[in-house]
Amino acid sequence: MSLTPRKDLLDIASLTNEEIEFVLANAVPFKDLFKRSVKKVPTLKGQTVLTLFYEPSTRTRSSFEVAANRLSADVTHFDIESSSVVKGESVLDTVETLESMRVDYIVVRHKQSGIPSLIAKNTRASVINAGDGWHAHPTQALLDAFTLREKFKDLRGARALIVGDIQHSRVARSTSLIFRRLGMNVAYLAPGSIMPRETPEDVKLFGNWTDALDWKPDVVYLLRVQSERMDEPFFPSAAEYHKNYGLTDARVEILKERGLWLMHPGPVNRGVEITDRGMNYEKSLINQQVENGIAVRMSVLYWLKPGAV
């Protein structure tokens, strides 16, 4: 596969189909590495990966750090809370500081959309967007696609129902896009208050579980309620949301009867998006998503390495 070298990964929309396939295909041997007693390869030996997270994160940050470690990179975290950022240092000032450190990769998460792109334009390092505002979360989308590729021989024609806080979710935007790029049919289920006013024309919209399940999805993808991104209440209470849009025990039974796969990007709000019983559902892919995130992020780091393509 002949690809044009790329410096940064900022979103899914800018990727070619060939680039998506390259990342997904190369994640397979990286995942196979997990079965070995020694889980490291020297792919990025001598390279430095820096994580720059302006928002709290456990899963994504640790996933990138494990991925970089398994590629033998040197990994460091830029601690925002103890840095000059709290004294008013701008993003570009921080980038200038990082540039002098000669890091090779910057993995950035920020509450404001577009910040990873701004950083990418002002550094020689490869920049990977680990989530920016409501905009994009490309590695989450890639790992979601990889996870379903393991369950479906061909994703074309498969149906994914994405449920929850669509409006504030960068995951919904990125994952729904990559699913559609790979030939899947996508639908949204959400209260009207957190359903975006503008949605892709090829995405079906539902306001209740009955109609959504009548659409006969193969996968139900629950989203985390983004309380920290809501300036005002968008539904009466967490209990009310759970009753009408969460995966209740009764809805778990419906998924079980129909053999539907279950996904969630994490972290999970138990009792809001899903019950304890739902977390133990036998066709849940939530843990596989976490494991696959490491393999996919190893593949992304490899792909952006100069000379890899």
XYZ file of C-alpha atoms in Angstrom, residues 1-243:
243
model
C 0.000 0.000 0.000
C 1.556 3.306 -1.116
C 0.759 6.241 1.158
C 1.843 9.854 1.320
C 3.777 10.473 4.547
C 1.723 12.363 7.137
C 3.029 14.344 10.099
C -0.106 14.578 12.274
C -3.372 12.822 13.126
C -5.959 15.511 13.831
C -9.300 14.005 12.791
C -10.953 11.253 10.771
C -12.352 13.541 8.069
C -8.904 14.349 6.636
C -7.816 10.692 6.362
C -7.960 8.766 3.120
C -9.534 5.321 3.056
C -6.055 3.902 2.433
C -4.705 5.572 5.581
C -7.563 4.196 7.666
C -6.926 0.710 6.290
C -3.184 1.044 6.949
C -3.723 1.868 10.636
C -6.320 -0.881 11.126
C -4.234 -3.509 9.320
C -1.055 -2.721 11.270
C -2.891 -2.829 14.584
C -3.317 -6.591 14.100
C 0.370 -7.581 14.517
C 0.739 -5.063 17.332
C -2.136 -6.726 19.175
C -0.543 -10.130 18.585
C 2.461 -8.772 20.485
C 0.345 -8.709 23.670
C 0.382 -12.531 23.773
C 4.171 -12.684 24.071
C 6.125 -12.762 27.313
C 8.107 -9.743 26.095
C 5.606 -7.188 24.817
C 8.091 -4.643 23.472
C 9.484 -3.941 20.016
C 12.222 -1.379 19.204
C 10.135 0.512 16.614
C 10.404 3.922 18.308
C 13.635 3.443 20.230
C 15.269 6.844 20.704
C 12.005 8.709 20.025
C 10.233 10.821 22.663
C 6.451 10.871 23.094
C 5.027 13.665 25.246
C 1.450 13.729 26.530
C -0.058 17.205 26.877
C -3.506 16.910 28.487
C -5.397 20.083 29.349
C -8.395 17.945 30.374
C -8.491 15.075 32.881
C -8.021 11.632 31.362
C -7.212 8.181 32.640
C -7.958 5.750 29.821
C -6.731 7.713 26.832
C -3.564 9.057 28.414
C -2.550 5.699 29.937
C -3.378 3.941 26.662
C -1.034 6.226 24.713
C 1.681 5.851 27.342
C 1.472 2.041 27.300
C 1.445 2.065 23.482
C 4.543 4.272 23.329
C 6.330 2.187 25.965
C 5.672 -1.016 24.043
C 7.268 0.605 20.998
C 10.333 1.404 23.177
C 9.808 5.165 23.047
C 10.746 7.474 25.908
C 7.500 8.762 27.397
C 7.012 11.920 29.407
C 3.951 13.774 30.662
C 3.744 17.566 30.688
C 2.015 18.333 33.996
C -0.353 21.211 33.256
C -1.332 21.787 36.899
C 2.249 22.414 38.010
C 3.352 24.255 34.854
C 3.342 27.908 33.855
C -0.020 27.330 32.163
C -1.704 27.984 35.512
C 0.130 31.340 35.572
C -1.339 32.310 32.214
C 1.136 30.845 29.737
C -0.509 30.488 26.314
C -0.709 27.274 24.318
C 1.797 28.618 21.789
C 4.207 29.592 24.575
C 3.973 26.037 25.881
C 4.560 24.650 22.387
C 7.633 26.842 21.994
C 8.971 25.358 25.234
C 8.257 21.830 24.028
C 9.905 22.589 20.683
C 13.140 23.349 22.479
C 12.933 19.910 24.131
C 13.033 18.259 20.672
C 10.209 15.830 21.379
C 9.122 13.684 18.427
C 5.414 13.302 19.240
C 2.936 15.448 21.143
C -0.319 13.766 22.167
C -2.717 16.559 23.055
C -6.161 16.802 24.623
C -7.886 20.162 25.051
C -11.370 21.408 25.893
C -11.258 23.834 22.969
C -11.805 22.552 19.437
C -8.949 23.240 17.047
C -6.103 23.445 19.554
C -4.324 20.278 18.275
C -4.378 21.739 14.765
C -2.942 25.021 16.054
C -0.162 23.147 17.845
C 0.576 21.033 14.763
C 1.158 24.163 12.696
C 3.699 25.444 15.198
C 5.878 22.422 15.900
C 8.061 19.997 13.998
C 6.814 17.175 16.224
C 4.030 14.861 15.083
C 0.821 15.900 16.820
C -1.900 13.390 17.698
C -5.313 14.690 18.696
C -6.473 12.823 21.807
C -9.733 14.779 21.881
C -10.525 18.460 21.313
C -13.780 19.948 22.547
C -16.816 18.679 20.652
C -14.727 18.287 17.494
C -12.847 15.010 17.146
C -11.313 11.975 18.831
C -9.694 10.099 15.937
C -7.920 7.314 17.829
C -11.167 6.416 19.625
C -12.870 6.106 16.237
C -10.050 3.950 14.876
C -10.109 1.601 17.870
C -13.902 1.333 17.633
C -13.646 0.357 13.977
C -10.873 -2.121 14.759
C -12.979 -3.676 17.525
C -15.942 -4.244 15.204
C -13.644 -5.532 12.448
C -12.776 -8.374 14.820
C -16.461 -9.340 15.074
C -17.683 -8.738 11.517
C -15.951 -10.163 8.457
C -17.355 -7.252 6.480
C -18.699 -4.078 8.091
C -20.547 -3.006 4.971
C -24.261 -2.962 5.679
C -23.900 -3.505 9.435
C -25.949 -1.131 11.591
C -24.716 0.882 14.580
C -27.082 2.710 16.926
C -25.266 5.481 18.822
C -27.156 6.457 21.969
C -26.919 9.446 24.250
C -25.271 12.853 24.353
C -24.640 13.310 20.637
C -24.418 17.094 20.775
C -21.436 17.339 23.117
C -19.654 14.174 21.962
C -16.479 14.233 19.872
C -16.648 10.437 19.995
C -20.047 10.444 18.274
C -18.742 12.662 15.489
C -15.538 10.725 14.865
C -16.862 7.202 15.374
C -20.024 7.702 13.340
C -17.890 9.096 10.509
C -15.443 6.188 10.407
C -18.303 3.680 10.645
C -19.949 5.280 7.614
C -16.628 5.464 5.742
C -16.348 1.696 6.242
C -19.818 1.113 4.816
C -21.889 0.862 7.983
C -25.324 2.368 8.498
C -25.523 4.681 11.511
C -28.417 6.006 13.578
C -28.593 8.352 16.581
C -30.896 7.936 19.588
C -31.039 10.910 21.953
C -33.333 13.371 23.693
C -34.103 16.334 21.481
C -32.199 18.603 23.854
C -28.875 16.828 23.148
C -29.457 15.899 19.508
C -27.508 18.311 17.249
C -29.559 20.601 15.024
C -27.423 19.592 12.072
C -26.622 15.934 11.514
C -25.276 14.035 8.481
C -27.999 13.324 5.932
C -27.246 9.598 5.907
C -27.669 9.217 9.687
C -31.140 8.229 10.919
C -32.507 9.971 14.012
C -34.635 8.392 16.737
C -36.222 9.786 19.884
C -37.104 6.540 21.642
C -35.768 3.015 22.086
C -38.783 1.307 20.505
C -38.330 2.954 17.119
C -34.539 2.672 17.320
C -34.614 -1.076 17.994
C -37.207 -1.551 15.230
C -34.448 -0.289 12.910
C -32.659 -3.569 13.822
C -29.158 -2.444 14.765
C -26.295 -4.918 15.079
C -24.386 -2.761 17.578
C -25.559 -0.436 20.345
C -22.941 2.203 21.164
C -23.651 4.082 24.402
C -22.108 7.509 24.934
C -21.092 9.028 28.235
C -23.255 11.938 29.351
C -20.895 14.926 29.042
C -21.983 16.803 32.177
C -18.768 18.843 32.239
C -19.548 20.260 28.778
C -23.118 21.289 29.591
C -23.637 24.943 30.522
C -27.200 24.176 31.622
C -29.290 21.056 32.386
C -30.392 19.289 29.185
C -32.731 16.804 30.926
C -34.574 16.803 34.269
C -32.326 14.355 36.143
C -29.897 11.458 35.743
C -32.669 9.077 36.841
C -35.009 10.438 34.179
C -32.310 10.120 31.522
C -31.622 6.538 32.547
C -35.300 5.640 32.448
